[in-house]
mmCIF file of C-alpha atoms in Angstrom:
data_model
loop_
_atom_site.group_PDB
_atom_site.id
_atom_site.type_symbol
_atom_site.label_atom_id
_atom_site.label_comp_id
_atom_site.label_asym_id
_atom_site.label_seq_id
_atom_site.Cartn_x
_atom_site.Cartn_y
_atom_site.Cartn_z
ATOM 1 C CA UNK U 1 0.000 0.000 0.000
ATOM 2 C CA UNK U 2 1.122 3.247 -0.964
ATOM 3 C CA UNK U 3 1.492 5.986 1.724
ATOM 4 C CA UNK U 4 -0.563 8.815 1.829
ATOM 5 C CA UNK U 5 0.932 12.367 1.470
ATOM 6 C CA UNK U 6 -1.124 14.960 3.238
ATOM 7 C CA UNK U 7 -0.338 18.935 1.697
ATOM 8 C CA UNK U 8 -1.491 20.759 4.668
ATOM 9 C CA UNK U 9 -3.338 23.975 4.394
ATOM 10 C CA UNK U 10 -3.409 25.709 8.261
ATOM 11 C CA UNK U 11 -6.154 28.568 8.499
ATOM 12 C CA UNK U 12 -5.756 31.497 10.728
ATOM 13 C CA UNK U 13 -8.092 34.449 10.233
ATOM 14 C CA UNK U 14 -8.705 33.206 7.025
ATOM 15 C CA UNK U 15 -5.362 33.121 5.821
ATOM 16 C CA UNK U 16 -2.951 30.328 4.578
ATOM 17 C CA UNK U 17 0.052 30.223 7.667
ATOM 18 C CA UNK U 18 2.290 27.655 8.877
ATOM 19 C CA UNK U 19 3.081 28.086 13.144
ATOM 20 C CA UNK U 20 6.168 27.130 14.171
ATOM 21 C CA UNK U 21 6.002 24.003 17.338
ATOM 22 C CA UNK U 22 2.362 25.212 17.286
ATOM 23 C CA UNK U 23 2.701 29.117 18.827
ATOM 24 C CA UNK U 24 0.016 31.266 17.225
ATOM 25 C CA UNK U 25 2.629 34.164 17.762
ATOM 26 C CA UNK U 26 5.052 32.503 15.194
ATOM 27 C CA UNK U 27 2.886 32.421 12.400
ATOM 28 C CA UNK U 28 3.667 32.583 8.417
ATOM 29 C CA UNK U 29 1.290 33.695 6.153
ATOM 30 C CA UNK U 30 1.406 31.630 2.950
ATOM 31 C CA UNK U 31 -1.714 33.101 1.181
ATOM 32 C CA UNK U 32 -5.249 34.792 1.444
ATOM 33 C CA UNK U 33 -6.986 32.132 -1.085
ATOM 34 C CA UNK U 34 -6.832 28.780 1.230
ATOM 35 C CA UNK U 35 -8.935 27.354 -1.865
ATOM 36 C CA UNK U 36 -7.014 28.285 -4.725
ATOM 37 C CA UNK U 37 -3.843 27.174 -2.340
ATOM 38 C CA UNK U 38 -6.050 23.535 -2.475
ATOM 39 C CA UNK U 39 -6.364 23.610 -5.888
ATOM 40 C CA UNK U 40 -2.534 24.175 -6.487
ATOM 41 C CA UNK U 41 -1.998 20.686 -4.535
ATOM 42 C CA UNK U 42 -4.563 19.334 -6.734
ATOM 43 C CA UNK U 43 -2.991 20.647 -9.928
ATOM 44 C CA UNK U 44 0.364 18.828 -8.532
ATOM 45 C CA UNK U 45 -1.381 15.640 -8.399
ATOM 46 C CA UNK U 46 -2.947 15.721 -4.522
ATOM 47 C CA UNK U 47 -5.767 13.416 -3.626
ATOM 48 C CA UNK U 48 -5.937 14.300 0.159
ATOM 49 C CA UNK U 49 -5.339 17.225 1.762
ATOM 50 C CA UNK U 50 -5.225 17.863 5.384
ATOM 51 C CA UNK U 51 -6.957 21.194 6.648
ATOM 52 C CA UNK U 52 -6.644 22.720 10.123
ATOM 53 C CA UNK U 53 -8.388 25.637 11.270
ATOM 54 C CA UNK U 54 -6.346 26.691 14.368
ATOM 55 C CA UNK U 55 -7.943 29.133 15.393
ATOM 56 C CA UNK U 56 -11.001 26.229 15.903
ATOM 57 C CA UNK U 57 -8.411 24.613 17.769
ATOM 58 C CA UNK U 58 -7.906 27.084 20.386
ATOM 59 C CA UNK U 59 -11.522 28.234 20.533
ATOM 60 C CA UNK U 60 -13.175 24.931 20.885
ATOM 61 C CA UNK U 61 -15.222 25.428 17.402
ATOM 62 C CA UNK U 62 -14.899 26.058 14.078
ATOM 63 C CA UNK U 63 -13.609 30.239 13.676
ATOM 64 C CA UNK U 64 -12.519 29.422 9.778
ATOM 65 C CA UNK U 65 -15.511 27.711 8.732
ATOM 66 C CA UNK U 66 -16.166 29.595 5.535
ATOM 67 C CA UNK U 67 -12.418 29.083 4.352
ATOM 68 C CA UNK U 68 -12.886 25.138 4.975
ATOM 69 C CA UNK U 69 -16.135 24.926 3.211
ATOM 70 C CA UNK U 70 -14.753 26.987 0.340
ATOM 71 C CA UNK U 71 -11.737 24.512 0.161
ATOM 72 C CA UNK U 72 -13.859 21.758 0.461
ATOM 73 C CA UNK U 73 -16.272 22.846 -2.494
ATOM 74 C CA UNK U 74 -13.080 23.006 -5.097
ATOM 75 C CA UNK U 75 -10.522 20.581 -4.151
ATOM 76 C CA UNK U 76 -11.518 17.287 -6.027
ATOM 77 C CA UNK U 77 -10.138 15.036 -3.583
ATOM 78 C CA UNK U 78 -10.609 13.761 -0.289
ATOM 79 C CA UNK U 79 -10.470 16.688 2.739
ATOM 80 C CA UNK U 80 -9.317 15.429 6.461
ATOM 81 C CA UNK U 81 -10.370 18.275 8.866
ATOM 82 C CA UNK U 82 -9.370 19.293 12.630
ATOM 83 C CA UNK U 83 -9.169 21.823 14.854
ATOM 84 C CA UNK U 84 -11.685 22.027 17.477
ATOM 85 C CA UNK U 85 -14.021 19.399 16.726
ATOM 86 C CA UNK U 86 -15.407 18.461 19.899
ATOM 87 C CA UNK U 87 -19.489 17.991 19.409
ATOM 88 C CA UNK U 88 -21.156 15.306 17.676
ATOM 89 C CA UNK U 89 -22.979 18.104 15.540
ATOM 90 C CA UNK U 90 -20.087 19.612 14.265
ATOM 91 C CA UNK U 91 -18.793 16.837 13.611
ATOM 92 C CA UNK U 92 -22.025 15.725 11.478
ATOM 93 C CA UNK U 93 -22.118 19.221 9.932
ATOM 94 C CA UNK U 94 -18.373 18.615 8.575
ATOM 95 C CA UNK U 95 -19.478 15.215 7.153
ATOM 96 C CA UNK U 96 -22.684 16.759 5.587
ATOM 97 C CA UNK U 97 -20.688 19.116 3.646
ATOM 98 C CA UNK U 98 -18.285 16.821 2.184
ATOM 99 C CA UNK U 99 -15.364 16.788 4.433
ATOM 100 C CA UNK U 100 -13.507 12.570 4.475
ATOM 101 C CA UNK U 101 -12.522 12.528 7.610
ATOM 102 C CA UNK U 102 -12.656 14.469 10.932
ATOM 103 C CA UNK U 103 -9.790 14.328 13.239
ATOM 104 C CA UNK U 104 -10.412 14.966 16.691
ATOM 105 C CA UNK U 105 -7.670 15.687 19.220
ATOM 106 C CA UNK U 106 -8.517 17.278 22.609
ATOM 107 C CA UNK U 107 -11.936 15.832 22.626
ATOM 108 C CA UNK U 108 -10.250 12.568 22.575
ATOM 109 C CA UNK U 109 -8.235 12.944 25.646
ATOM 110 C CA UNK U 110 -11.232 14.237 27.328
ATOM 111 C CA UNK U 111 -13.807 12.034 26.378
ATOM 112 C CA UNK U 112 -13.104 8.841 24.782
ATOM 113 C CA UNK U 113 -16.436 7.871 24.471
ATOM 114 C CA UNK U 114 -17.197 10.569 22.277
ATOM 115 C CA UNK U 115 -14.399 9.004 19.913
ATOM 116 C CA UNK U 116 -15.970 5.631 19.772
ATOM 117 C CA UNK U 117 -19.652 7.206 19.423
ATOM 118 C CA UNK U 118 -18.486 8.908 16.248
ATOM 119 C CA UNK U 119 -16.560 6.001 15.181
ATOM 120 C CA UNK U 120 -19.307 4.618 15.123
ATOM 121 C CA UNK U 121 -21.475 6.667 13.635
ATOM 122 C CA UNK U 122 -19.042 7.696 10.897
ATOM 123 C CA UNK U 123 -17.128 4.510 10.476
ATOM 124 C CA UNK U 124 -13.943 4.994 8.498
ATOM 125 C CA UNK U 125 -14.003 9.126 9.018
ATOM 126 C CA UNK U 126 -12.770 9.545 12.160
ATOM 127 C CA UNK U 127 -9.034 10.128 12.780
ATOM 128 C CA UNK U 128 -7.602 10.750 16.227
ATOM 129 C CA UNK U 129 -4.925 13.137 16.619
ATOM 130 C CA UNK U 130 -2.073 12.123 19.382
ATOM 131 C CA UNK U 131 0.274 15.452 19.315
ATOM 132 C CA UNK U 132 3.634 14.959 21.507
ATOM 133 C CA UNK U 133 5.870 16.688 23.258
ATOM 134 C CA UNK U 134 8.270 14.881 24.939
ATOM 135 C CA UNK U 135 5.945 11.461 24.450
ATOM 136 C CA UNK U 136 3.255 12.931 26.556
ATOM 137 C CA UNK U 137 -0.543 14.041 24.942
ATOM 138 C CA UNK U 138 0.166 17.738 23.899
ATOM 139 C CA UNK U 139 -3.666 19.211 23.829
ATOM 140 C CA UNK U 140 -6.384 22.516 23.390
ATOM 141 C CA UNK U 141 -3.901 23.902 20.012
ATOM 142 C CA UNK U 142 -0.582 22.407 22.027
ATOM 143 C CA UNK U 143 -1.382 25.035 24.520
ATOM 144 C CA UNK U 144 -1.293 22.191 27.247
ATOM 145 C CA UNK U 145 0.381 19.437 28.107
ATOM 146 C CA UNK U 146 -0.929 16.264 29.607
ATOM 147 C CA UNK U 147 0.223 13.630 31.919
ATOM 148 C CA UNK U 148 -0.488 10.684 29.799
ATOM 149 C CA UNK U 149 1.996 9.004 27.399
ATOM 150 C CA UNK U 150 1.376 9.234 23.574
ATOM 151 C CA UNK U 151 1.221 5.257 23.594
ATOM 152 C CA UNK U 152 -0.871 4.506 26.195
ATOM 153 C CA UNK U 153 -3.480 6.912 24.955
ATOM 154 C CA UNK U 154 -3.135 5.578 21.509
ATOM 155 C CA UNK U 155 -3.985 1.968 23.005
ATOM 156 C CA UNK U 156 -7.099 3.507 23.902
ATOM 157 C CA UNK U 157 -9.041 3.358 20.605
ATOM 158 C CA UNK U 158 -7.460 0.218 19.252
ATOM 159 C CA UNK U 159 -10.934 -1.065 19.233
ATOM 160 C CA UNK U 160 -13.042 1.868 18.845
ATOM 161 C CA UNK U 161 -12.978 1.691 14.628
ATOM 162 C CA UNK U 162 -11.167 4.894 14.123
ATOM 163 C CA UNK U 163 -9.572 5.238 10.701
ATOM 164 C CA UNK U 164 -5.685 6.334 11.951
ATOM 165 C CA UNK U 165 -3.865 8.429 14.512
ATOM 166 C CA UNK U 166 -2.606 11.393 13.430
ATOM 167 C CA UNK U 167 1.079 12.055 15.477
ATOM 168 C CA UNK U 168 2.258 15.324 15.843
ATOM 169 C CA UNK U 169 5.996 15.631 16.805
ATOM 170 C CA UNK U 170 5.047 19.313 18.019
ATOM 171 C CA UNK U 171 8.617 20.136 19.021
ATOM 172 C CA UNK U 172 9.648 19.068 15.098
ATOM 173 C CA UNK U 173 6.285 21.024 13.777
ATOM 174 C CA UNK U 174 6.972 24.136 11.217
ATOM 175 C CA UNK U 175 10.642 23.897 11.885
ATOM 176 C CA UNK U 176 11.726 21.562 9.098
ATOM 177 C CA UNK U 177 14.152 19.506 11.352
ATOM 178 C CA UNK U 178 13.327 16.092 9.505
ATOM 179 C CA UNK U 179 10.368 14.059 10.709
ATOM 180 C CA UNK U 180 10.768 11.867 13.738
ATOM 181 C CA UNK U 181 10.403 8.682 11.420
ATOM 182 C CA UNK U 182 11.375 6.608 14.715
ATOM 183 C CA UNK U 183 8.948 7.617 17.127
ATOM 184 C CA UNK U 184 6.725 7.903 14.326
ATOM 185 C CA UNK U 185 7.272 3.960 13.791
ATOM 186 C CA UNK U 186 7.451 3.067 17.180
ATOM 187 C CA UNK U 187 3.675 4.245 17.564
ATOM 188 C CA UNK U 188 2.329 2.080 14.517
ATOM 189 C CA UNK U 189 4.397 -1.274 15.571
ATOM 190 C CA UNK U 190 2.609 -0.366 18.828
ATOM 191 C CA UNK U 191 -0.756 -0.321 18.231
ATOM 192 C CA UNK U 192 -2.944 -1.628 15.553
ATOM 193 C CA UNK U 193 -4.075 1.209 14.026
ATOM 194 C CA UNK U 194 -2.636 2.887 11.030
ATOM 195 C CA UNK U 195 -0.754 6.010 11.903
ATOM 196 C CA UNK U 196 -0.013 9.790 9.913
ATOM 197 C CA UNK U 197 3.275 11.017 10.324
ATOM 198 C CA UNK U 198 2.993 14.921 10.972
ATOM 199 C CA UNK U 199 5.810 17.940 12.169
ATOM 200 C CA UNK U 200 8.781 18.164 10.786
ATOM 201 C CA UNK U 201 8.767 17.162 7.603
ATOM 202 C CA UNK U 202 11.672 18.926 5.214
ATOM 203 C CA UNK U 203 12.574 16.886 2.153
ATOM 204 C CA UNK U 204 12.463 14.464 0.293
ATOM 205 C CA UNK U 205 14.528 12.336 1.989
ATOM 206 C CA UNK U 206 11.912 12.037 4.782
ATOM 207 C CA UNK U 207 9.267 10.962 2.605
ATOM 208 C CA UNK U 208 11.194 7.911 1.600
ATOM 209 C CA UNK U 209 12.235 6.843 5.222
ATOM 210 C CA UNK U 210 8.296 6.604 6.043
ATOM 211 C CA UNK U 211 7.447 5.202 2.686
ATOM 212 C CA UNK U 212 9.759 2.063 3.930
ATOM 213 C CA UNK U 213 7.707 1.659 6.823
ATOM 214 C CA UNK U 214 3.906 1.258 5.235
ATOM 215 C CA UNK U 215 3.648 -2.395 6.370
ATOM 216 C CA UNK U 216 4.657 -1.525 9.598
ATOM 217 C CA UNK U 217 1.681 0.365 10.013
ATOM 218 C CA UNK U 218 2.819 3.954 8.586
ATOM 219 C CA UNK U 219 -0.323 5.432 6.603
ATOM 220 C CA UNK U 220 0.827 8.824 5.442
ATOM 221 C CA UNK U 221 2.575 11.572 5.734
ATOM 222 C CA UNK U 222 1.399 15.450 6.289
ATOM 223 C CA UNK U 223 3.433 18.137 5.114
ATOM 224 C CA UNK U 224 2.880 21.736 4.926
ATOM 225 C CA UNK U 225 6.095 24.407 5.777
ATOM 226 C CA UNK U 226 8.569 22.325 3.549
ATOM 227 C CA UNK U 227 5.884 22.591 0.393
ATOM 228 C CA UNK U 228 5.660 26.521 0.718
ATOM 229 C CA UNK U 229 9.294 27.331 1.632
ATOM 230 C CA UNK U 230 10.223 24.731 -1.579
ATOM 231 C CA UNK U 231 12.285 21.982 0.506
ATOM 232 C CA UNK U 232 9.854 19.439 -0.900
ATOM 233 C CA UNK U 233 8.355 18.982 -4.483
ATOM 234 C CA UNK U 234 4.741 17.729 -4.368
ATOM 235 C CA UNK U 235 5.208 16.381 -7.202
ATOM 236 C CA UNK U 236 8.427 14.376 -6.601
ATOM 237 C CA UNK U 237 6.741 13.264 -2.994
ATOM 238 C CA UNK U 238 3.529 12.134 -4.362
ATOM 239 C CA UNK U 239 5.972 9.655 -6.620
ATOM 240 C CA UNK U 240 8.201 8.895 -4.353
ATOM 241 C CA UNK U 241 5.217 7.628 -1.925
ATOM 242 C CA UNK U 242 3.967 5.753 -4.543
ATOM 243 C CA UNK U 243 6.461 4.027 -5.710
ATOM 244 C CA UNK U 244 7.678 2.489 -2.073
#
């Protein structure tokens, strides 16, 4: 199986930005047309594209609503959406309007049961997101930091039916250190649910490491800074991925 490569489009205010280890004061702006910036990762051959409205993320609920549905209306593949999802009618509202899957982060540390409601409700659309710092649950946009480990959390939903786990090396994200491919690893040989590599990411070079590791578990691959700043081809990634 191929691994997935996620172009990442990060909303604040309506505008296209990239944070740097997740502090809204360090933020880029890419771009003031998130959709056009979607179709430009469609044009380059992208079939999934991971959105994030952060300033959702901090606030609880969705803030760049109208910048997700516009993205969503264009881009002709599949959209995986999060950033303060935390209601079971958001969450059907995102599904109604076409979003693929809904990842769901702080919710999930808080309520588990909410994760395996929409699971099941939605099965196959719902992604939990397990951001790190340090190997403990990083939560509410990073702001916080929990006391439980990113494994032992993860080991939660291993029978709840959620499609992946989306981790987040937060002290890697926006910084284009290289992804951490072994803790990255280490999570998918640990559980049995696939897992999204995200933070970090700054070449090529990184796409091929977790391309190696599909069978062990690795689904894909989210990349945003590296894209914009031109450390990565989308192009050359999308064939790289698929040719592992």
């Amino acid at each position: 199986m191929s691994l997935i490569v996620f172009p990442a489009i990060d909303l604040k205010q309506g505008q296209v930005v990239r944070l740097a280890e997740g502090d809204m004061a360090r933020a880029t702006v890419y771009g003031d047309d998130p959709a056009a910036q979607a179709m430009l990762f469609a044009e380059a051959g992208a079939e999934h594209l991971h959105v994030v409205d952060l300033d959702g993320a901090f606030a609880g609920q969705s803030v760049n609503g109208d910048a997700v549905r516009a993205i969503v209306a264009r881009f002709p593949g599949h959209v995986q959406l999060g950033g303060g999802i935390r209601t079971a009618q958001a969450v059907e509202a995102w599904f109604d309007l076409g979003v693929a899957r809904v990842v769901i982060g702080t919710a999930a540390l808080e309520n588990p049961d909410f994760v395996r409601d929409m699971a099941a409700a939605f099965p196959g659309g719902i992604v939990v997101a397990v951001d790190a710092r340090d190997g403990m649950v990083a939560t509410k946009g990073w702001a916080e930091v929990s006391t439980v480990n990113v494994t032992d959390m993860a080991r939660r939903f291993e029978d709840a039916g959620v499609a992946a786990l989306l981790f987040t090396d937060v002290g890697r994200d926006g910084l284009l250190k290289g992804c951490n491919v072994a803790a990255t690893v280490d999570l998918a040989r640990a559980v049995d649910i696939p897992v999204i590599a995200s933070g970090g990411v700054k070449g090529i070079g990184d796409i091929h490491m977790l391309a190696l590791h599909t069978r062990d578990g690795v689904e894909g691959v989210i990349t945003g800074r590296a894209l914009y700043d031109g450390t990565l081809d989308l192009a050359a990634a999308l064939s790289v991925a698929r040719a592992a």
